[in-house]
XYZ file of C-alpha atoms in Angstrom:
573
model
C 4.874 -12.376 -2.064
C 1.712 -10.540 -1.275
C 3.121 -7.898 0.986
C 6.386 -6.033 0.752
C 7.874 -2.618 0.744
C 6.835 -0.944 -2.468
C 6.644 2.723 -3.378
C 3.236 4.389 -3.704
C 0.644 2.244 -5.378
C -2.899 3.012 -6.472
C -5.675 0.463 -6.412
C -9.401 0.119 -5.901
C -11.199 -2.798 -4.328
C -14.074 -2.574 -1.992
C -12.118 0.334 -0.684
C -9.595 2.448 -2.528
C -6.029 1.904 -1.483
C -2.508 3.074 -2.197
C 0.658 1.275 -1.292
C 3.278 2.916 0.822
C 6.146 1.835 3.004
C 4.537 2.058 6.396
C 4.253 -0.694 8.957
C 2.412 -2.290 11.818
C 1.801 -5.635 13.380
C 1.364 -7.657 16.534
C 1.318 -11.207 17.953
C 0.075 -14.132 15.958
C -3.186 -15.780 17.089
C -6.852 -16.233 16.315
C -7.595 -12.705 17.449
C -10.699 -11.227 19.112
C -14.166 -10.564 17.914
C -15.662 -7.082 17.860
C -19.083 -5.579 17.337
C -17.602 -3.129 14.856
C -18.724 -0.166 16.941
C -17.372 1.931 19.848
C -17.424 0.368 23.273
C -20.326 1.207 25.577
C -18.216 3.760 27.410
C -17.659 5.641 24.148
C -14.084 4.472 23.625
C -13.414 2.762 20.333
C -12.356 -0.854 20.454
C -8.662 -1.532 19.962
C -7.308 -3.348 16.870
C -4.285 -4.697 18.819
C -5.811 -8.171 19.278
C -6.577 -8.739 15.578
C -4.641 -11.749 14.176
C -1.472 -10.967 12.189
C -1.727 -13.678 9.543
C -4.492 -15.917 8.229
C -3.724 -17.711 4.943
C -5.019 -21.234 5.469
C -1.469 -22.447 5.792
C -0.836 -25.990 4.556
C 2.181 -28.117 3.668
C 2.749 -28.561 -0.044
C 2.502 -32.337 0.371
C -1.147 -32.000 1.300
C -2.037 -29.938 -1.780
C -2.997 -30.885 -5.346
C -0.534 -30.155 -8.162
C -3.183 -28.797 -10.451
C -6.000 -26.301 -10.442
C -6.657 -22.672 -11.323
C -6.757 -19.591 -9.053
C -9.146 -17.002 -10.399
C -8.640 -13.453 -9.135
C -9.955 -9.977 -9.933
C -8.525 -6.485 -10.262
C -10.346 -3.259 -11.156
C -8.357 -2.685 -14.361
C -5.159 -3.675 -16.065
C -2.200 -1.314 -15.912
C -1.233 0.954 -18.773
C 2.237 0.950 -17.270
C 3.494 -2.184 -15.542
C 6.753 -0.719 -14.182
C 6.562 -1.213 -10.397
C 8.934 1.665 -9.764
C 7.000 4.189 -11.887
C 4.504 6.551 -10.301
C 1.786 5.362 -12.739
C 2.605 1.671 -12.520
C 2.777 0.637 -8.913
C -0.905 0.041 -8.163
C -1.552 -2.427 -5.312
C -3.598 -4.665 -7.570
C -0.945 -4.403 -10.264
C 1.673 -5.292 -7.630
C -0.155 -8.453 -6.617
C -0.444 -9.564 -10.246
C 3.260 -8.903 -10.767
C 4.533 -10.636 -7.659
C 4.639 -14.169 -9.134
C 6.541 -12.657 -12.065
C 9.376 -10.662 -10.450
C 12.400 -11.333 -8.240
C 11.643 -11.306 -4.479
C 14.794 -10.951 -2.445
C 13.319 -11.271 1.065
C 10.599 -13.293 2.774
C 8.703 -11.686 5.700
C 7.226 -13.500 8.681
C 4.078 -12.472 10.567
C 6.078 -9.941 12.557
C 7.462 -8.367 9.399
C 10.997 -9.722 9.965
C 12.862 -10.267 6.679
C 15.020 -13.238 5.772
C 16.769 -13.785 2.420
C 14.707 -15.702 -0.145
C 17.222 -18.352 -1.275
C 15.634 -18.630 -4.738
C 17.224 -15.221 -5.437
C 19.430 -14.344 -2.505
C 21.842 -16.740 -0.841
C 22.775 -14.231 1.805
C 22.608 -10.557 2.713
C 25.017 -9.449 5.448
C 25.705 -6.061 6.942
C 29.511 -5.754 7.064
C 29.805 -2.059 7.933
C 27.929 0.149 10.412
C 28.821 3.773 9.678
C 28.398 4.029 6.748
C 26.205 0.957 6.425
C 27.747 -1.555 4.025
C 25.875 -4.670 2.899
C 27.187 -7.636 0.990
C 24.685 -9.588 -1.137
C 25.338 -13.059 -2.560
C 22.864 -13.638 -5.351
C 21.755 -17.094 -6.407
C 23.778 -17.827 -9.542
C 20.894 -19.996 -10.806
C 18.431 -17.131 -10.822
C 17.667 -15.956 -14.328
C 15.488 -13.623 -16.312
C 12.929 -14.876 -18.799
C 15.442 -15.382 -21.598
C 17.917 -17.207 -19.377
C 20.197 -14.241 -18.651
C 21.483 -14.208 -15.062
C 20.149 -11.812 -12.427
C 23.200 -9.950 -11.144
C 24.641 -6.785 -9.686
C 24.340 -4.924 -12.957
C 20.541 -5.095 -12.518
C 20.812 -3.762 -8.978
C 23.041 -0.891 -10.116
C 20.676 0.032 -12.929
C 17.693 0.225 -10.558
C 19.776 2.424 -8.201
C 20.848 4.750 -11.003
C 17.260 5.091 -12.259
C 15.626 5.916 -8.921
C 18.310 7.548 -6.781
C 16.844 10.983 -7.475
C 19.737 12.335 -9.533
C 17.824 12.312 -12.847
C 14.257 13.536 -12.559
C 13.500 12.350 -16.096
C 12.871 8.960 -14.463
C 9.344 9.223 -13.095
C 10.015 7.148 -9.985
C 7.302 6.689 -7.381
C 9.903 7.015 -4.669
C 13.623 7.783 -4.509
C 13.835 7.551 -0.721
C 15.899 4.430 -0.092
C 17.954 4.415 -3.305
C 19.020 8.029 -2.755
C 20.708 6.875 0.468
C 23.025 4.562 -1.480
C 26.513 5.884 -2.268
C 27.790 3.034 -4.452
C 27.113 -0.449 -5.750
C 30.112 -2.662 -6.642
C 30.156 -6.187 -8.030
C 32.647 -9.024 -7.893
C 34.091 -10.854 -10.872
C 30.974 -12.970 -11.498
C 28.597 -10.096 -10.703
C 26.618 -12.211 -8.203
C 28.518 -10.859 -5.210
C 27.345 -7.303 -4.734
C 28.479 -4.717 -2.181
C 26.104 -1.829 -1.434
C 27.539 1.119 0.443
C 25.285 3.810 1.899
C 26.001 7.449 2.432
C 25.759 6.994 6.236
C 24.005 4.686 8.654
C 20.836 3.159 7.216
C 19.065 0.807 9.668
C 16.293 -0.168 7.209
C 18.751 -1.398 4.569
C 16.694 -4.576 3.869
C 14.042 -2.259 2.340
C 16.308 -1.032 -0.437
C 15.838 -4.140 -2.597
C 12.677 -5.603 -1.132
C 9.855 -5.543 -3.698
C 10.688 -5.983 -6.376
C 14.098 -7.245 -5.449
C 15.438 -5.860 -8.683
C 14.373 -5.110 -12.259
C 16.293 -6.138 -15.376
C 18.878 -3.505 -16.264
C 17.675 -3.152 -19.836
C 14.149 -2.352 -18.610
C 15.252 0.721 -16.676
C 18.295 1.745 -18.706
C 17.142 5.197 -19.652
C 14.191 7.502 -19.046
C 12.408 6.502 -22.223
C 12.396 2.778 -21.545
C 11.705 3.311 -17.822
C 8.732 5.603 -18.474
C 7.312 4.029 -21.658
C 8.821 0.570 -22.042
C 6.528 -1.220 -19.598
C 3.267 -0.845 -21.579
C 3.108 -4.633 -21.658
C 4.619 -7.413 -19.594
C 7.601 -8.758 -21.479
C 8.649 -12.238 -20.505
C 12.389 -11.524 -20.974
C 12.126 -8.700 -18.355
C 10.481 -10.989 -15.805
C 11.629 -13.680 -13.348
C 9.415 -15.736 -11.069
C 7.569 -19.013 -10.656
C 4.999 -17.834 -13.197
C 5.163 -16.021 -16.574
C 2.469 -14.228 -18.614
C 0.383 -16.569 -20.688
C -2.411 -15.001 -22.680
C -4.179 -11.661 -22.515
C -7.692 -11.147 -23.932
C -7.954 -7.398 -24.511
C -11.658 -7.620 -25.312
C -12.651 -9.731 -22.314
C -10.028 -8.125 -20.070
C -8.619 -11.453 -18.887
C -4.919 -12.250 -18.289
C -3.558 -15.737 -17.587
C -0.287 -16.545 -15.811
C 1.259 -19.986 -16.285
C 4.219 -21.806 -14.646
C 7.645 -20.638 -15.740
C 9.502 -23.429 -17.545
C 12.823 -21.826 -16.574
C 11.923 -21.702 -12.847
C 14.628 -23.213 -10.674
C 12.771 -23.371 -7.352
C 9.918 -25.501 -6.077
C 7.511 -25.979 -8.972
C 4.217 -24.087 -8.784
C 1.257 -26.165 -7.673
C -1.293 -24.217 -9.705
C -1.723 -24.834 -13.422
C -2.636 -21.202 -13.967
C -3.603 -17.918 -12.322
C -6.303 -16.032 -14.165
C -6.896 -12.344 -13.554
C -10.133 -10.740 -14.722
C -11.009 -7.036 -14.693
C -14.094 -6.619 -12.508
C -15.532 -3.418 -10.999
C -15.020 -3.325 -7.215
C -18.753 -3.277 -6.459
C -19.207 -6.387 -8.589
C -16.467 -8.584 -7.101
C -18.604 -9.948 -4.220
C -21.284 -11.107 -6.678
C -18.614 -12.616 -8.916
C -17.341 -14.574 -5.919
C -20.835 -15.731 -5.032
C -21.324 -16.786 -8.664
C -18.140 -18.887 -8.515
C -16.445 -16.694 -11.140
C -13.460 -15.852 -8.882
C -11.863 -17.711 -5.960
C -10.754 -14.854 -3.692
C -11.041 -11.086 -3.298
C -10.232 -8.307 -0.875
C -13.421 -7.360 0.956
C -11.902 -4.262 2.583
C -14.452 -1.951 4.297
C -17.487 -3.253 2.468
C -20.163 -4.558 4.870
C -22.412 -5.791 2.012
C -19.627 -7.870 0.518
C -18.704 -9.216 3.975
C -22.228 -10.386 4.602
C -22.584 -11.838 1.111
C -19.456 -13.938 1.521
C -20.876 -15.353 4.723
C -23.737 -16.852 2.758
C -21.500 -18.648 0.205
C -21.093 -22.369 0.732
C -17.478 -23.519 0.852
C -16.135 -20.022 1.503
C -14.571 -18.214 4.419
C -13.129 -14.793 5.321
C -9.496 -14.732 6.346
C -8.483 -11.692 8.381
C -5.298 -10.103 9.665
C -4.162 -6.817 11.131
C -1.670 -5.074 8.897
C -0.130 -1.637 8.369
C -2.988 -0.358 6.244
C -5.279 2.588 7.115
C -7.965 4.700 5.623
C -7.575 8.456 5.697
C -8.515 11.795 4.165
C -5.893 13.674 2.171
C -6.193 17.456 2.230
C -4.833 19.204 -0.898
C -3.159 22.195 0.707
C -2.915 23.952 -2.656
C -6.565 23.674 -3.641
C -9.460 26.003 -2.948
C -9.992 27.113 0.684
C -7.867 24.267 2.031
C -4.837 26.510 1.533
C -5.931 27.982 4.912
C -4.656 25.844 7.814
C -7.334 27.096 10.124
C -9.966 25.686 7.779
C -8.185 22.375 7.584
C -8.033 22.252 11.401
C -11.712 23.203 11.658
C -12.551 20.288 9.395
C -10.552 17.915 11.637
C -12.442 19.120 14.732
C -15.788 18.794 12.932
C -15.308 15.194 11.768
C -16.311 12.415 14.124
C -13.897 9.748 12.982
C -15.261 7.132 15.421
C -18.693 7.561 13.841
C -17.241 7.354 10.313
C -15.336 4.202 11.179
C -18.365 2.597 12.757
C -20.508 3.515 9.737
C -17.901 2.169 7.262
C -17.446 -1.050 9.184
C -21.058 -1.714 10.344
C -21.725 -5.399 9.857
C -18.003 -6.240 9.593
C -16.238 -8.225 12.311
C -13.542 -5.617 12.815
C -12.867 -3.047 15.583
C -14.047 0.426 14.580
C -11.177 2.212 16.299
C -10.085 5.728 15.192
C -6.374 5.824 14.302
C -4.564 8.652 16.055
C -1.055 8.448 14.584
C 0.332 8.841 11.050
C 3.280 6.495 11.648
C 2.293 3.691 14.014
C -0.830 1.605 14.485
C -2.513 0.650 17.751
C -0.710 -2.198 19.478
C 2.544 -1.389 17.693
C 5.562 -0.238 19.631
C 5.767 3.530 19.358
C 2.018 4.235 19.050
C 0.850 7.299 20.958
C -2.444 9.153 20.698
C -1.183 12.257 18.941
C -4.687 13.563 18.204
C -5.232 13.855 21.980
C -1.712 15.221 22.586
C -2.150 18.016 20.065
C -5.831 18.631 20.867
C -6.707 18.104 17.217
C -9.578 15.631 17.598
C -13.391 15.658 17.316
C -14.671 18.885 18.906
C -17.295 20.801 16.894
C -17.117 23.769 19.302
C -13.443 24.205 18.557
C -14.274 24.049 14.861
C -16.814 26.792 15.196
C -14.406 28.941 17.275
C -11.643 28.565 14.662
C -13.995 29.640 11.900
C -15.371 32.529 13.910
C -11.842 33.741 14.601
C -11.031 33.569 10.905
C -14.026 35.794 10.011
C -16.337 33.054 8.630
C -19.848 33.900 9.803
C -22.967 31.783 9.357
C -25.252 32.796 6.493
C -29.019 32.584 6.211
C -28.761 28.900 5.162
C -26.318 28.070 7.950
C -23.310 27.857 5.617
C -20.579 30.275 6.639
C -19.367 33.021 4.371
C -16.670 35.673 4.260
C -16.522 38.694 2.032
C -19.461 37.256 0.089
C -17.753 33.890 -0.469
C -19.450 30.762 0.906
C -17.318 28.269 2.825
C -17.405 25.370 0.318
C -15.005 22.433 0.092
C -15.063 19.727 -2.585
C -14.837 16.044 -1.642
C -13.821 13.682 -4.530
C -15.491 10.315 -4.149
C -14.729 7.269 -6.297
C -17.684 5.655 -7.997
C -18.580 2.106 -6.913
C -16.166 2.236 -3.911
C -18.574 2.041 -1.050
C -16.236 3.262 1.696
C -15.412 6.336 -0.317
C -19.088 7.053 -1.047
C -20.087 6.520 2.588
C -17.278 8.756 3.892
C -18.348 11.484 1.519
C -21.889 11.390 2.898
C -20.758 11.213 6.525
C -18.360 14.076 6.120
C -20.958 16.263 4.366
C -23.421 15.859 7.219
C -20.818 16.502 9.945
C -19.282 19.510 8.263
C -22.668 21.107 7.671
C -23.139 21.113 11.438
C -20.337 23.687 11.806
C -21.288 25.686 8.687
C -19.087 24.096 6.017
C -20.710 22.953 2.807
C -19.195 19.850 1.252
C -19.767 19.471 -2.487
C -19.282 15.854 -3.607
C -17.573 15.291 -6.941
C -17.617 11.757 -8.393
C -14.860 10.241 -10.494
C -14.620 6.738 -12.034
C -12.043 4.315 -10.746
C -9.636 4.794 -13.646
C -9.374 8.476 -12.795
C -8.285 7.832 -9.198
C -4.542 7.688 -9.840
C -4.403 10.559 -12.369
C -6.551 12.679 -10.051
C -4.091 12.211 -7.178
C -1.039 12.829 -9.311
C -2.499 15.954 -10.903
C -3.826 17.330 -7.630
C -7.308 17.658 -9.089
C -9.105 17.397 -5.794
C -9.521 19.175 -2.448
C -10.480 16.330 -0.085
C -10.234 12.646 -1.053
C -10.396 9.386 0.873
C -8.451 6.243 0.228
C -6.270 3.700 2.090
C -2.542 3.601 2.448
C -1.283 0.022 2.152
C 1.871 -0.297 4.206
C 4.675 -2.721 4.901
C 6.937 -3.782 7.850
C 8.894 -0.468 7.730
C 6.823 2.051 9.714
C 9.231 4.988 9.441
C 9.478 5.177 5.667
C 6.239 6.980 5.092
C 7.699 10.086 6.697
C 9.576 10.738 3.505
C 7.438 9.033 0.919
C 4.020 10.266 1.981
C 4.847 13.453 3.882
C 8.230 14.571 2.491
C 8.617 17.830 0.616
C 8.758 17.172 -3.121
C 7.834 13.471 -2.889
C 5.792 12.210 -5.771
C 3.539 10.579 -3.206
C 3.004 13.713 -1.073
C -0.517 14.253 -2.538
C -1.306 16.880 0.057
C 1.315 19.047 -1.604
C 2.286 20.402 1.804
C 5.929 21.205 2.585
C 6.894 20.870 6.244
C 10.664 21.461 6.583
C 10.698 20.358 10.228
C 9.173 17.013 9.221
C 11.779 16.651 6.476
C 14.543 17.270 8.984
C 13.108 14.777 11.478
C 12.573 12.204 8.702
C 16.221 12.531 7.691
C 17.293 11.906 11.276
C 14.954 8.890 11.578
C 16.375 7.376 8.412
C 19.878 7.207 9.867
C 19.188 6.788 13.607
C 20.158 3.350 14.953
C 18.685 3.696 18.436
C 15.124 2.263 18.222
C 13.784 4.384 21.117
C 15.185 7.574 19.603
C 13.749 6.715 16.172
C 10.295 6.360 17.730
C 10.604 9.658 19.579
C 11.709 11.513 16.454
C 8.855 9.950 14.441
C 6.287 10.958 16.971
C 7.592 14.532 16.999
C 7.066 14.544 13.242
C 3.570 13.054 13.717
C 2.622 15.962 15.977
C 3.645 18.426 13.242
C 1.566 16.509 10.709
C -1.515 16.742 12.939
C -1.037 20.448 13.538
C -0.492 21.249 9.876
C -3.326 18.829 8.836
C -1.417 17.119 6.082
C -3.764 14.103 6.159
C -6.339 12.822 8.668
C -6.100 9.119 9.608
C -9.482 7.454 9.994
C -8.945 3.816 11.104
C -6.879 0.756 10.505
C -8.201 -0.785 7.287
C -9.403 -4.347 7.563
C -7.440 -6.924 5.691
C -10.368 -9.280 4.988
C -9.817 -11.749 2.212
C -12.701 -13.900 1.021
C -11.454 -17.269 -0.240
C -12.618 -20.760 -1.107
C -12.151 -22.879 1.975
C -10.085 -25.458 0.021
C -7.624 -22.798 -1.132
C -4.421 -22.936 0.898
C -1.515 -20.585 1.515
C -3.391 -17.513 0.313
C -5.342 -14.854 2.217
C -4.759 -12.130 4.749
C -0.996 -11.780 5.118
C -0.671 -8.825 7.498
C 3.012 -8.005 7.509
C 4.092 -11.385 6.100
C 4.711 -12.466 2.522
C 3.418 -15.236 0.282
C 5.173 -17.850 -1.841
C 3.073 -18.083 -4.995
C 4.525 -21.461 -5.927
C 3.034 -22.879 -2.684
C -0.517 -21.659 -3.276
C -2.865 -24.524 -4.132
C -5.969 -26.521 -3.300
C -6.257 -29.123 -0.591
C -6.580 -32.714 -1.731
C -10.084 -34.142 -1.524
C -10.672 -36.468 1.393
C-alpha cells in the first residue's frame, strides 16, 4: 500500500514532505494539461481535473515473475516504529509498507474495503457509540509464525491512546476515541467500541493495520526497540533481506511465510540517495522510479530518458509554510498576518512548478483541496490573501516604521524573520528566495538559514525554526488534520499555536455523522486557522512519479493504495 492514513511523517524528496491524515480526490481519468502558470485573466488554473490514479495498471498474468525494483530514499530511519514521532517518515513508510499488515485497500476515490489477506470483514454493528466487529484472517501471521490477533490491536491502542505520555506517539487522535477492545475465544474476532459516534472508524487501524504486541508493549520498547527492522515483528509479502551499512543499501525479499498471492518481484532494493541526485540516478539507470515532486529540472530530465514516463495523480498533498508562533517576532499575530498579505502564493506556485505539467493553483483551504466536496476559498472569505498594502498598513499600525535601508524597525529592533530552508530540496530553496524578495517589498527582512536533510525532522520537533516550508502528505480522511496538525498539544502541531475554538470544532467534527454539518464545522475551523495564521497553504503538491515504462502497478496513487505483491515488469513482446 503506497497511501494510507498514517500519523505525521517526515521525508525529503525533490520536495520535503510530511505525512498527515488529510484527504482529497476527484474523478478518475486522463486529466487535463496545464501550462503550470496562472491563466491569462490572472486566475490560477484549477487542479480539479488532474487524474486521481496513474500506476500503469496491469493484470498479474501479463507480468514477469522475476526482476528487481530499485528505489531511493534520502536516508534510512534511526527509528522504524511507524507510530513513533521520529519513525513515521513518508519514505520510511513506503519502505515498510510491504513489510507490515495492511487492513484496508483504498480505491481511487479513497473508499476503503477490507484487505482479505488480513481482514475477512469489518462491520459497524453500533451507531452511538460506534461499535465495530473485526474478523481477522486466521492465516495471517507475524514473521515467526505467531498469529496476528486482537491482542496486537489492543496493545497498539494502549500504547497510543494518549493515557501514557511516555509513549512518544506521533498521534493519539483516533485511538484516544476508543473505549474498549474485546476479543473472542480465538482472538481473531475483535470488537472495538468507541467513546461515542466515530464516523471515520476505518482510519483507526488503517496503516499500519496493527503492530505486534511485543513491539509496543512498554515505553522502552516502543521508543527504542525499533532501531532495526526485526523480521519477527513484521508481516507482509516481503521481509528484510540484507542491509549494507557502508553503501546504505537495503534489500527486501519475498516472505516465505506469506499466505497471499506470491510477490512477482525477486527483490526490492532501497538505496540512500540525496534528493537532488535522484533524477540523475534515474537517468543513469541506477533506480527504477522516484517521486519528482515540485522539481522542474528533474521533470525535464525524466522526459529525456528512453523507456521512461511520468505518472501523475491528484492527491491530498500540499505545500505550505509553517509559522512557529513561539519563535522570534512571529509570536505577534499582526506580523504573521502581514507576512501572509505580503506573499504572492500564485507567483510562488508558478515559480516552483515552472516547466512541470501541473496547474499552479494557490490552495485556499487547510482542510479541503480544489475539486473536493467542502472546498471553499477561505483566504478570500477572511480577506487574508495577497495584498501588500494591507501588509504595510498592519505593520504601520503596530509601530513598525521603515528604516534607512527600507527594513522596518521598532524601538531600535529591525523587523527580521528567519526562514529555514533544507539543503538540496529545490522547492524549499526556491520558496526561501521568493519569500525573501516579496517580504522585502513591505519592509520585512528574511534571513535564510540552511539545514541538511537529516536535520529536518529534529528541527520541526524541537521548534528550532521561525518559518519553514514542506509538504503535508495526506490520506482519504480530510477532517483528521484538524486534530493532528492544528490541535492543541498535538506532537504534529509544529506551529505550536493553541486555538481552543479549533479544538472544540475538531472534537465536534470527529463525532458528527451528518456530512454537510461536518463540512460546515471544518470550514469554520479553517477560517480561524487563516485568521490566526497557523500555517499558510501554498498549492496542491504534484504527485509525479517517474518510472520505467515496463514497470506495472506502481506510480502515482492519489488516494488509492498499492498491492506490493502485484508490482512487476511487463513481459517482453
